[in-house]
Amino acid sequence: MYTRLLGHALNATPLWSPNLWSPVEQPITISIDNTSIFVPGSGTPQNGFRRTDLIAQKDGNHTALNAIADVGTTVFHVSIMEELEKPLNMSHEYQIVWIEPNDGSHVFEIQLGSPFTIPTGTVPVSDARFLKVRNHALDLLFETPFTPHDWHNFAVQIDWTNLTLGIFYSTNGEPLKAVTGLVENSSASPGAAGQGDYHFGVLKLPLADPNETASQQGDVVHFGIQEGDTEALTYSGIFIESITGGVSTGYGKTIAPIS
């Protein structure tokens, strides 16, 4: 079982459920192991990755959400906590939150771990235990230590027309605050071509295998080294909103969008 709803076993982020006795949601743990290999349709199994990710949907249809979530200016919320009993291997790169258009790029992404390189360098890198928010061009916009036992709350503001991003962040019960200004995301595609699915979960990239050919080493989707360990992250506070009424910061309060 790759996903597990936690009920009252773990309190959700307090931003949206301040009453612990009557929470409006429950956290979910998402895990991978050596069987977490995605087979896209009738395509080739993605043996290079270990991945379990959930996709936001409307009425069971993920593309139906695009016309609501991927237009105008919208804000994507997510809170993340470390799963200490099933830790990530920080020698690897992990993509844990992203929006993916049909071309396979990411409008933005949140990462952990050490970047995939050929050949594999000295890992883990010094900021492997930092949560990193990157734009479509993979420029680093914000990073923060992934401290244990804490909810790390993010909100990513996306202007789908003007191709900009803005990042809000806090820990535990602290209200969200802007941690960047308005940042260009001009390499993303405008219009329908730039719209995509909202993913959250654990996508673990491989390490380059020195015994494979150069072509195989560059094909991270299908080749590389994976240890097959059981690893997990826990999520809470996942929702999407328009900026019409401001950006939600917790406890029913809002602030102005980043401008």
Coordinates of C-alpha atoms in Angstrom, one line a residue:
M1 CA 0.0 0.0 0.0
Y2 CA 1.6 3.2 -1.2
T3 CA -0.8 5.7 0.5
R4 CA -2.2 5.8 4.0
L5 CA -4.7 8.3 5.5
L6 CA -3.6 8.9 9.1
G7 CA -6.9 9.9 10.7
H8 CA -6.1 11.1 14.3
A9 CA -2.7 9.4 14.4
L10 CA -1.1 12.7 13.3
N11 CA -2.4 16.2 13.6
A12 CA -2.8 18.0 10.2
T13 CA -1.1 21.4 9.7
P14 CA -2.8 23.8 12.1
L15 CA -3.3 26.5 9.4
W16 CA -6.5 24.9 8.2
S17 CA -7.5 22.7 11.2
P18 CA -6.8 24.7 14.3
N19 CA -9.3 22.6 16.3
L20 CA -7.5 19.4 16.9
W21 CA -10.6 17.7 18.1
S22 CA -12.6 18.5 14.9
P23 CA -10.1 18.7 12.0
V24 CA -11.3 19.5 8.5
E25 CA -8.8 17.1 6.9
Q26 CA -6.5 14.2 7.7
P27 CA -2.8 13.9 6.7
I28 CA -1.8 11.3 4.1
T29 CA 1.5 9.4 3.9
I30 CA 2.8 8.6 0.5
S31 CA 5.5 6.0 0.2
I32 CA 7.7 4.2 -2.4
D33 CA 9.6 0.9 -2.4
N34 CA 11.2 -1.2 -5.1
T35 CA 7.9 -2.0 -6.6
S36 CA 7.0 1.7 -7.2
I37 CA 7.6 1.6 -11.0
F38 CA 5.2 3.5 -13.2
V39 CA 4.2 2.0 -16.6
P40 CA 2.7 4.8 -18.7
G41 CA -0.2 3.2 -20.7
S42 CA 1.3 0.6 -22.9
G43 CA 4.8 2.2 -22.7
T44 CA 8.1 1.1 -21.3
P45 CA 8.2 0.8 -17.5
Q46 CA 10.0 3.7 -15.8
N47 CA 12.7 1.5 -14.2
G48 CA 14.9 4.4 -13.4
F49 CA 12.4 6.1 -11.1
R50 CA 10.7 5.0 -7.9
R51 CA 7.6 7.0 -7.7
T52 CA 4.2 7.3 -6.1
D53 CA 2.3 10.6 -6.7
L54 CA -1.3 11.7 -6.5
I55 CA -2.9 14.1 -9.0
A56 CA -5.5 16.7 -8.2
Q57 CA -8.8 16.0 -10.1
K58 CA -12.3 17.4 -10.6
D59 CA -15.0 14.8 -10.7
G60 CA -12.4 12.1 -11.3
N61 CA -11.0 13.9 -14.3
H62 CA -7.6 15.5 -14.0
T63 CA -7.7 17.5 -17.2
A64 CA -11.1 19.0 -16.2
L65 CA -9.3 20.9 -13.4
N66 CA -7.1 22.9 -15.9
A67 CA -9.9 25.3 -16.9
I68 CA -10.3 26.3 -13.2
A69 CA -6.9 25.9 -11.7
D70 CA -4.6 26.9 -14.5
V71 CA -6.0 30.2 -15.6
G72 CA -5.7 33.8 -14.3
T73 CA -3.7 33.8 -11.1
T74 CA -4.1 30.8 -8.7
V75 CA -2.3 29.6 -5.6
F76 CA -1.3 26.0 -5.0
H77 CA -1.1 25.1 -1.3
V78 CA 0.7 22.1 0.3
S79 CA 2.3 21.2 3.6
I80 CA 5.0 18.5 4.0
M81 CA 6.4 16.6 6.9
E82 CA 9.3 14.2 7.1
E83 CA 8.4 10.5 7.8
L84 CA 11.2 9.6 10.3
E85 CA 10.5 5.9 10.2
K86 CA 10.9 5.8 6.4
P87 CA 13.5 8.4 5.6
L88 CA 14.5 9.6 2.2
N89 CA 18.0 8.8 0.9
M90 CA 19.4 12.3 0.5
S91 CA 22.1 11.0 -1.9
H92 CA 19.3 11.0 -4.5
E93 CA 17.2 13.8 -6.0
Y94 CA 13.5 13.8 -5.1
Q95 CA 10.7 15.7 -6.8
I96 CA 7.9 16.0 -4.4
V97 CA 5.4 18.7 -5.6
W98 CA 5.0 19.9 -9.2
I99 CA 2.7 20.9 -12.0
E100 CA 3.4 18.9 -15.2
P101 CA 2.1 20.0 -18.7
N102 CA 2.0 17.4 -21.5
D103 CA 5.6 18.2 -22.5
G104 CA 6.9 16.7 -19.3
S105 CA 8.4 19.9 -18.0
H106 CA 7.4 21.4 -14.6
V107 CA 5.7 24.8 -14.2
F108 CA 7.3 24.8 -10.7
E109 CA 8.6 22.0 -8.5
I110 CA 9.6 21.4 -4.9
Q111 CA 12.7 19.2 -4.5
L112 CA 14.7 17.5 -1.8
G113 CA 18.1 15.6 -1.9
S114 CA 21.1 15.8 -4.2
P115 CA 20.7 16.8 -7.9
F116 CA 21.2 13.9 -10.4
T117 CA 24.6 14.3 -12.1
I118 CA 26.7 12.2 -14.6
P119 CA 28.9 10.9 -13.1
T120 CA 27.5 11.0 -9.6
G121 CA 29.6 13.4 -7.5
T122 CA 30.1 13.6 -3.8
V123 CA 26.7 13.0 -2.2
P124 CA 24.7 13.9 -0.3
V125 CA 25.4 17.6 -1.2
S126 CA 25.6 20.2 1.5
D127 CA 22.0 21.4 1.1
A128 CA 20.5 18.0 0.4
R129 CA 18.2 18.3 3.5
F130 CA 16.8 21.6 2.2
L131 CA 13.4 22.0 0.6
K132 CA 14.0 23.8 -2.7
V133 CA 11.4 25.6 -4.8
R134 CA 12.4 25.9 -8.5
N135 CA 10.7 27.6 -11.5
H136 CA 10.2 26.1 -15.0
A137 CA 13.8 26.9 -15.9
L138 CA 14.9 25.1 -12.7
D139 CA 16.2 28.4 -11.2
L140 CA 16.3 28.2 -7.4
L141 CA 13.6 30.6 -6.0
F142 CA 13.6 29.6 -2.3
E143 CA 15.1 27.0 0.0
T144 CA 14.7 26.1 3.7
P145 CA 16.0 23.4 6.0
F146 CA 13.7 20.3 6.1
T147 CA 13.6 20.1 9.9
P148 CA 12.0 17.0 11.4
H149 CA 8.7 17.0 13.3
D150 CA 7.6 20.2 11.6
W151 CA 4.9 21.0 9.0
H152 CA 6.5 22.9 6.2
N153 CA 3.7 25.0 4.7
F154 CA 4.0 26.3 1.1
A155 CA 1.8 28.3 -1.2
V156 CA 2.9 28.9 -4.8
Q157 CA 1.2 31.8 -6.6
I158 CA 1.1 31.3 -10.4
D159 CA 0.1 34.0 -12.9
W160 CA -0.7 31.9 -15.9
T161 CA -1.1 34.9 -18.2
N162 CA 2.0 36.9 -17.4
L163 CA 4.1 33.8 -16.5
T164 CA 5.3 34.7 -13.0
L165 CA 5.6 32.9 -9.7
G166 CA 5.6 34.0 -6.0
I167 CA 6.3 31.8 -3.0
F168 CA 4.8 31.9 0.5
Y169 CA 6.1 29.7 3.4
S170 CA 5.8 29.0 7.1
T171 CA 6.2 26.2 9.6
N172 CA 3.7 24.5 11.8
G173 CA 1.0 27.0 13.0
E174 CA 2.7 30.2 11.8
P175 CA 0.7 32.0 9.1
L176 CA 2.1 32.0 5.6
K177 CA 4.3 34.9 4.6
A178 CA 5.8 35.9 1.2
V179 CA 9.4 34.7 1.0
T180 CA 10.0 35.9 -2.6
G181 CA 8.9 38.8 -4.7
L182 CA 7.3 38.3 -8.1
V183 CA 9.6 36.0 -10.1
E184 CA 9.6 35.5 -13.9
N185 CA 8.6 32.1 -15.2
S186 CA 8.9 33.1 -18.8
S187 CA 10.3 29.7 -20.0
A188 CA 6.9 28.1 -19.3
S189 CA 4.5 27.8 -22.2
P190 CA 1.5 30.2 -22.2
G191 CA -2.1 29.1 -22.7
A192 CA -3.3 25.5 -22.9
A193 CA 0.2 24.1 -23.7
G194 CA 1.4 25.3 -20.3
Q195 CA -1.4 23.9 -18.2
G196 CA -0.8 20.6 -16.4
D197 CA -1.6 18.3 -13.5
Y198 CA -0.9 19.1 -9.9
H199 CA 1.2 16.3 -8.5
F200 CA 2.4 15.6 -4.9
G201 CA 4.2 12.5 -3.7
V202 CA 7.6 10.9 -3.9
L203 CA 9.5 10.7 -7.2
K204 CA 13.0 9.4 -6.6
L205 CA 15.6 9.8 -9.4
P206 CA 18.4 7.2 -9.7
L207 CA 22.1 7.6 -9.3
A208 CA 24.1 7.3 -12.5
D209 CA 25.3 3.7 -13.0
P210 CA 29.0 3.7 -14.2
N211 CA 28.5 0.3 -15.7
E212 CA 25.9 1.5 -18.1
T213 CA 26.5 3.3 -21.5
A214 CA 26.6 7.0 -21.7
S215 CA 23.2 6.9 -23.5
Q216 CA 21.7 4.8 -20.7
Q217 CA 23.1 7.0 -18.0
G218 CA 21.4 10.0 -19.6
D219 CA 18.1 8.2 -19.6
V220 CA 17.2 8.8 -16.0
V221 CA 13.6 7.6 -16.6
H222 CA 14.6 4.0 -17.5
F223 CA 18.1 3.4 -16.2
G224 CA 20.3 4.0 -13.1
I225 CA 20.8 2.8 -9.6
Q226 CA 18.0 2.4 -7.1
E227 CA 18.3 0.7 -3.7
G228 CA 14.7 -0.2 -3.4
D229 CA 14.2 1.0 0.2
T230 CA 10.8 1.9 1.6
E231 CA 10.7 5.7 1.9
A232 CA 7.9 8.2 2.6
L233 CA 6.7 11.7 3.1
T234 CA 3.5 13.0 4.8
Y235 CA 1.3 15.7 3.3
S236 CA -1.5 18.0 4.5
G237 CA -3.3 21.2 3.6
I238 CA -3.5 20.5 -0.2
F239 CA -5.8 22.8 -2.1
I240 CA -5.9 25.4 -4.9
E241 CA -7.5 28.8 -4.7
S242 CA -8.0 31.9 -6.9
I243 CA -6.5 35.2 -5.7
T244 CA -9.8 36.9 -6.0
G245 CA -10.2 37.1 -2.2
G246 CA -6.5 37.3 -1.5
V247 CA -4.1 34.5 -0.5
S248 CA -5.1 32.3 2.4
T249 CA -2.5 32.4 5.2
G250 CA -4.3 30.3 7.8
Y251 CA -7.0 30.6 10.4
G252 CA -9.4 32.1 7.9
K253 CA -7.2 35.1 7.2
T254 CA -5.9 36.3 3.8
I255 CA -3.2 38.7 2.6
A256 CA -2.7 40.5 -0.7
P257 CA -1.0 38.5 -3.5
I258 CA 2.6 39.1 -4.3
S259 CA 2.9 41.9 -6.8

